[in-house]
Short mmCIF file of C-alpha atoms in Angstrom, two decimals:
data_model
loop_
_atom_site.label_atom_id
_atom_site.label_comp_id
_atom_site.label_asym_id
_atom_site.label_seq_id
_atom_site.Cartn_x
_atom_site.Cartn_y
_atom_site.Cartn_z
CA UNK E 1 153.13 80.24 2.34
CA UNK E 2 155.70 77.89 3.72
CA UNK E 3 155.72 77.03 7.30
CA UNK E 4 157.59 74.75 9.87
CA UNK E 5 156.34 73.37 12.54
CA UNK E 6 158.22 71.92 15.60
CA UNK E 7 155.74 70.07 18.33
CA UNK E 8 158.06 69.39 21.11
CA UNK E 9 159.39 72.59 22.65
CA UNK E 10 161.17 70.32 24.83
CA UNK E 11 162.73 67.04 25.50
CA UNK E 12 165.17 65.24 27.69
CA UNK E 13 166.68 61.81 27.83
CA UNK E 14 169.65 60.81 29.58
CA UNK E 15 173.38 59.96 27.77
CA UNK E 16 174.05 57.27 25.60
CA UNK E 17 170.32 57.63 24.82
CA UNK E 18 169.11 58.01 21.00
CA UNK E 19 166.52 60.53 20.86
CA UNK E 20 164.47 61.57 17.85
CA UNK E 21 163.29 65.16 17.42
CA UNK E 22 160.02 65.64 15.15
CA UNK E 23 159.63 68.76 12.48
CA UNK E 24 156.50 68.63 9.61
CA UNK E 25 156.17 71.41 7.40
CA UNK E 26 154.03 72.72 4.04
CA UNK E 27 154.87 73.92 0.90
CA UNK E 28 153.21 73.56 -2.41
CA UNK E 29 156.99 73.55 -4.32
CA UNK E 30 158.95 70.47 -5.24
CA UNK E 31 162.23 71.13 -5.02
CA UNK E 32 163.42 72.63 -1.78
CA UNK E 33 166.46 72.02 1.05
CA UNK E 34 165.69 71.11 4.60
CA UNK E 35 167.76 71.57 7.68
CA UNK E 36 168.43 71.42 11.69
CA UNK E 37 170.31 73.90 12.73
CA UNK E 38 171.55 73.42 16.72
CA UNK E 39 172.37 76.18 19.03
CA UNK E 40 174.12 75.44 21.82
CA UNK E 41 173.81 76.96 25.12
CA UNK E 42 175.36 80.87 24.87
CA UNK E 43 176.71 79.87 21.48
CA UNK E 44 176.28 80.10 17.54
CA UNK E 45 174.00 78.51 15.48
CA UNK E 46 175.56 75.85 13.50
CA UNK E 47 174.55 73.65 11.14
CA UNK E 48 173.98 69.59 11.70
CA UNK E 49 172.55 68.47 8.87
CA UNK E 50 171.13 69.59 5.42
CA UNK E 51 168.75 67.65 3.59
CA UNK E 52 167.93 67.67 -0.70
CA UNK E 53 164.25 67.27 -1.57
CA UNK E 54 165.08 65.39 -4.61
CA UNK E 55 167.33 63.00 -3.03
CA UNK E 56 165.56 60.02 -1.89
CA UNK E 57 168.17 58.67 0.47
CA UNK E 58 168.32 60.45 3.93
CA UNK E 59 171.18 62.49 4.94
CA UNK E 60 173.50 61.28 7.68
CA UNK E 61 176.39 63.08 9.55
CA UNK E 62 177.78 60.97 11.80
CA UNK E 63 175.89 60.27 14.90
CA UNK E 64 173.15 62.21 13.53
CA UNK E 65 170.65 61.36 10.36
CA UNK E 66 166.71 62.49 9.35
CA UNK E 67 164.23 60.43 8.19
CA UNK E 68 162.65 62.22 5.44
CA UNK E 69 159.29 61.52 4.50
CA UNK E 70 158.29 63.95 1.65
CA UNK E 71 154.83 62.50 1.12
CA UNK E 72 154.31 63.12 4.79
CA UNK E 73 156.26 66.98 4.51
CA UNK E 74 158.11 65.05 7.33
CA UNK E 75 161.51 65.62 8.10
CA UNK E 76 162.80 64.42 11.72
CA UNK E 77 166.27 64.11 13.41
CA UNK E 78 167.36 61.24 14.75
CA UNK E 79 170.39 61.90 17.82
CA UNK E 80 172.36 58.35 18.40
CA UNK E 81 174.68 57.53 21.19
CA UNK E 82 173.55 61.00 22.73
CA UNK E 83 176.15 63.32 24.37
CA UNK E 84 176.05 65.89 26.87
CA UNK E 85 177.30 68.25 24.21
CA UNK E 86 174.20 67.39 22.46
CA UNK E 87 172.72 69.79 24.95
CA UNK E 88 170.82 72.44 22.91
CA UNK E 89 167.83 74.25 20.88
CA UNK E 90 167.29 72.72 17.83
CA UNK E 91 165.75 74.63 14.64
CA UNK E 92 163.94 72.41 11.44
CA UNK E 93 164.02 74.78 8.73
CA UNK E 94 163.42 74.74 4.98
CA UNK E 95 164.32 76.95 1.79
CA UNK E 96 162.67 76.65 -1.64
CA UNK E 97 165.43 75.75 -4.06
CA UNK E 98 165.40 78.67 -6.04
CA UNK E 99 165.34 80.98 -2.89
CA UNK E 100 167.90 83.35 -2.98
CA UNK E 101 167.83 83.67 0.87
CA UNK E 102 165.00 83.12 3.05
CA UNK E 103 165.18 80.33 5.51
CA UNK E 104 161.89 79.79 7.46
CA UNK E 105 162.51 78.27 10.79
CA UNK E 106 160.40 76.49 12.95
CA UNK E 107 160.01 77.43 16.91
CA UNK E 108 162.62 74.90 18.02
CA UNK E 109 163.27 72.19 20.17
CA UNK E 110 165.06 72.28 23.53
CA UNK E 111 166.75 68.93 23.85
CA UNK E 112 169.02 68.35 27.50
CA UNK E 113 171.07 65.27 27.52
CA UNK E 114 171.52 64.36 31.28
CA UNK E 115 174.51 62.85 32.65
CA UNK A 1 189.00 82.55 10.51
CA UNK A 2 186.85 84.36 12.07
CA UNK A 3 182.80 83.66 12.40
CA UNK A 4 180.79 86.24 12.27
CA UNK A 5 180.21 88.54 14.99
CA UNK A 6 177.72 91.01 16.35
CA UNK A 7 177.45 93.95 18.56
CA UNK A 8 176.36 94.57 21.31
CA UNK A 9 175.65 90.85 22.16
CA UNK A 10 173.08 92.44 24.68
CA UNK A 11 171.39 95.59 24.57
CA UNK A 12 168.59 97.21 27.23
CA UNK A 13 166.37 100.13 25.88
CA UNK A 14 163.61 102.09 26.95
CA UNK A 15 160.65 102.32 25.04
CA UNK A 16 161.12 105.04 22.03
CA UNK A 17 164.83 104.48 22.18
CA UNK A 18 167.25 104.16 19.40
CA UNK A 19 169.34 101.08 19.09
CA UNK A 20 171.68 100.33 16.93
CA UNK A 21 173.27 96.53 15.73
CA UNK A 22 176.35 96.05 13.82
CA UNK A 23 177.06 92.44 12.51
CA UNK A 24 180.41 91.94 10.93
CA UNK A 25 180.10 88.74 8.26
CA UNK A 26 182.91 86.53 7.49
CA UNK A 27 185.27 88.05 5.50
CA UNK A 28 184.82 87.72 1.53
CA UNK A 29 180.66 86.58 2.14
CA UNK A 30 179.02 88.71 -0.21
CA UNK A 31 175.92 87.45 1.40
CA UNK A 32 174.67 89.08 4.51
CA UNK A 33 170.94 88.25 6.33
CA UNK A 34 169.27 89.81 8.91
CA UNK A 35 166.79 87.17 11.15
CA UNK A 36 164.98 87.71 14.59
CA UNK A 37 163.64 85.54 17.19
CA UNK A 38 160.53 86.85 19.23
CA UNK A 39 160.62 85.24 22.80
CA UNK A 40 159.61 81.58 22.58
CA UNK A 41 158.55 81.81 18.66
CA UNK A 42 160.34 80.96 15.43
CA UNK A 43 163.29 82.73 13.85
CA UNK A 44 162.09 85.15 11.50
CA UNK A 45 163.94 86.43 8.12
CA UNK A 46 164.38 90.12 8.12
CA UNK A 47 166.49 90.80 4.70
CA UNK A 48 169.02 89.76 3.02
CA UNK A 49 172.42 92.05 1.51
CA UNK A 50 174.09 91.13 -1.81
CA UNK A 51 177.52 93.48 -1.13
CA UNK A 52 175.62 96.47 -0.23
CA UNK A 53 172.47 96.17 -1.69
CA UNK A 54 169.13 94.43 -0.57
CA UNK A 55 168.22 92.12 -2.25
CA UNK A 56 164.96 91.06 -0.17
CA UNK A 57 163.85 93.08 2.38
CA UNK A 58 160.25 91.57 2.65
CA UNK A 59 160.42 90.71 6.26
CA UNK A 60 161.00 94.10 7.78
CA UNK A 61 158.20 94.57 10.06
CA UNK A 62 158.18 98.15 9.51
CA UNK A 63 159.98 101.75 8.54
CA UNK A 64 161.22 101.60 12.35
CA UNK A 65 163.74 99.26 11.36
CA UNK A 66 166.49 100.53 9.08
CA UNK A 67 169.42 98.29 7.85
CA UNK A 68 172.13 99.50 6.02
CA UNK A 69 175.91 97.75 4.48
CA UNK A 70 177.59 100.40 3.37
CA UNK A 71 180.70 99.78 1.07
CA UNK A 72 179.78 95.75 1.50
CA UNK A 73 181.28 94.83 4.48
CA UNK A 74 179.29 95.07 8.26
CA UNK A 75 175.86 95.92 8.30
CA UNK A 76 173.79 98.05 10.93
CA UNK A 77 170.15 97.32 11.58
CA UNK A 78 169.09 100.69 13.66
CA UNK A 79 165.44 100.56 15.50
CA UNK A 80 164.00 103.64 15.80
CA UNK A 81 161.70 104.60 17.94
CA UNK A 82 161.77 100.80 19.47
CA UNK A 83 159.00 99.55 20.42
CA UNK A 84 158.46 96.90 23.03
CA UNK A 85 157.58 93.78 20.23
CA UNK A 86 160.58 94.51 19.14
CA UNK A 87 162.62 92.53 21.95
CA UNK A 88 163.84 89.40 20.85
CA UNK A 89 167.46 88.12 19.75
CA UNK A 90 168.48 89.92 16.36
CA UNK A 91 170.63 86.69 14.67
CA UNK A 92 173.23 88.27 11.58
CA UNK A 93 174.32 85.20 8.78
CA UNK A 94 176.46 85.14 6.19
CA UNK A 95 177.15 83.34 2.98
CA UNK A 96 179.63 83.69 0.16
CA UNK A 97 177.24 83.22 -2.99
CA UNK A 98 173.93 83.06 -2.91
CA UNK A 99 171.55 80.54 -3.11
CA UNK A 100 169.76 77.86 -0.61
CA UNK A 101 172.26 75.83 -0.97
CA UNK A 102 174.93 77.66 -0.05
CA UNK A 103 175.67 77.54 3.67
CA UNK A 104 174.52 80.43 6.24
CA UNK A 105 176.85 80.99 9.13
CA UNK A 106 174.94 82.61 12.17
CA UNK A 107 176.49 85.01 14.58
CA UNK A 108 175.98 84.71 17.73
CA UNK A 109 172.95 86.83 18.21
CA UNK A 110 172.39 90.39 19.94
CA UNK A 111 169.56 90.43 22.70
CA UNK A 112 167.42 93.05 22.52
CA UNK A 113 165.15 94.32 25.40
CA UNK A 114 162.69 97.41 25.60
CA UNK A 115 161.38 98.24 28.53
#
């Protein structure tokens, strides 16, 4: 069975900061997607960033990017230039490429950006 | 346009209760999922709608919990009797087609608490 594991049920590091959140997870297949979903405080679930298995080069959005090690089943989130809107739980999750559905999350990481 | 929302946003039940959550999905998402969060732990599929039929149920924890999307539009997931495990935040997502790579956008989540 897949599974995603998130080792840092919290972190903290001031503005401006760049801060690097750590996910690892297993699966036997060799095509899937990877995510982080962020959840702000009293708010939705969005998504930051979305990640191919087959692609070798790591997905960026802006002022956020992974470093995706798929030797490793490593898949971490990098946060530079960190804002106080930054301020929320963060979920690594993974789908197998053929799922129809199913997203298995990990147990998330509570990241506060202080001012 | 509208995200998708979810009733109540926070419910408080005795043991044995009935509860009842509706989640309306973006309009014209086919797709509708069901996920849970257990205090502290990972999010946890539930099942997934295709218009109004389920197309994977296989992480209903038991026949307590009953989801339905009748005519394809908002979906009710009724717990009945409730249990106390069963408190956690109940997250709704929709998609328009199916398919891991096709975007899931999360409600906002409905707190659930049996006492």
């Amino acid at each position: 069975a897949q599974t995603v594991t998130q080792s840092q049920p919290e972190m903290s590091v001031q503005e401006a900061e760049t801060v690097t959140l750590s996910c690892t997870y297993d699966t036997s297949e060799s095509n899937y997607y990877l995510f982080w979903y962020k959840q702000p405080p009293s708010r939705q679930m969005i998504l930051v960033i979305r990640q191919e298995a087959y692609k070798q080069q790591n997905a960026t959005e802006n002022r956020f990017s992974v470093n995706f090690q798929k030797a490793a089943k490593s898949f971490s989130l990098k946060i530079s230039d960190s804002q106080l809107g930054d301020t929320a739980m963060y979920f690594c999750a993974y789908a197998k490429y053929s799922s129809a559905s199913k997203i298995i999350f990990g147990s998330g990481t509570r990241l506060s950006i202080r001012p | 346009e509208a995200g998708v929302t979810q009733f109540p946003s926070h419910s408080v039940i005795e043991k044995g209760q009935t509860v009842t959550l509706r989640c309306d999905p973006i309009s014209g998402h086919d797709n509708l999922y069901w996920y849970r969060r257990v205090m502290g732990k990972e999010i946890k599929f539930l099942l997934h709608f295709v218009k109004e039929s389920k197309q994977d149920e296989s992480g209903m924890p038991n026949n307590r919990f009953l989801a339905e999307r009748t005519g394809g539009t908002y979906s009710t997931l009724k717990v009945q009797p409730a249990e106390l495990e069963d408190s956690g935040v109940y997250f709704c997502a929709s998609s328009q087609e199916t398919g891991a790579n096709n975007e899931q956008f999360f409600g906002p989540g409905t707190r659930l608490t049996v006492l």
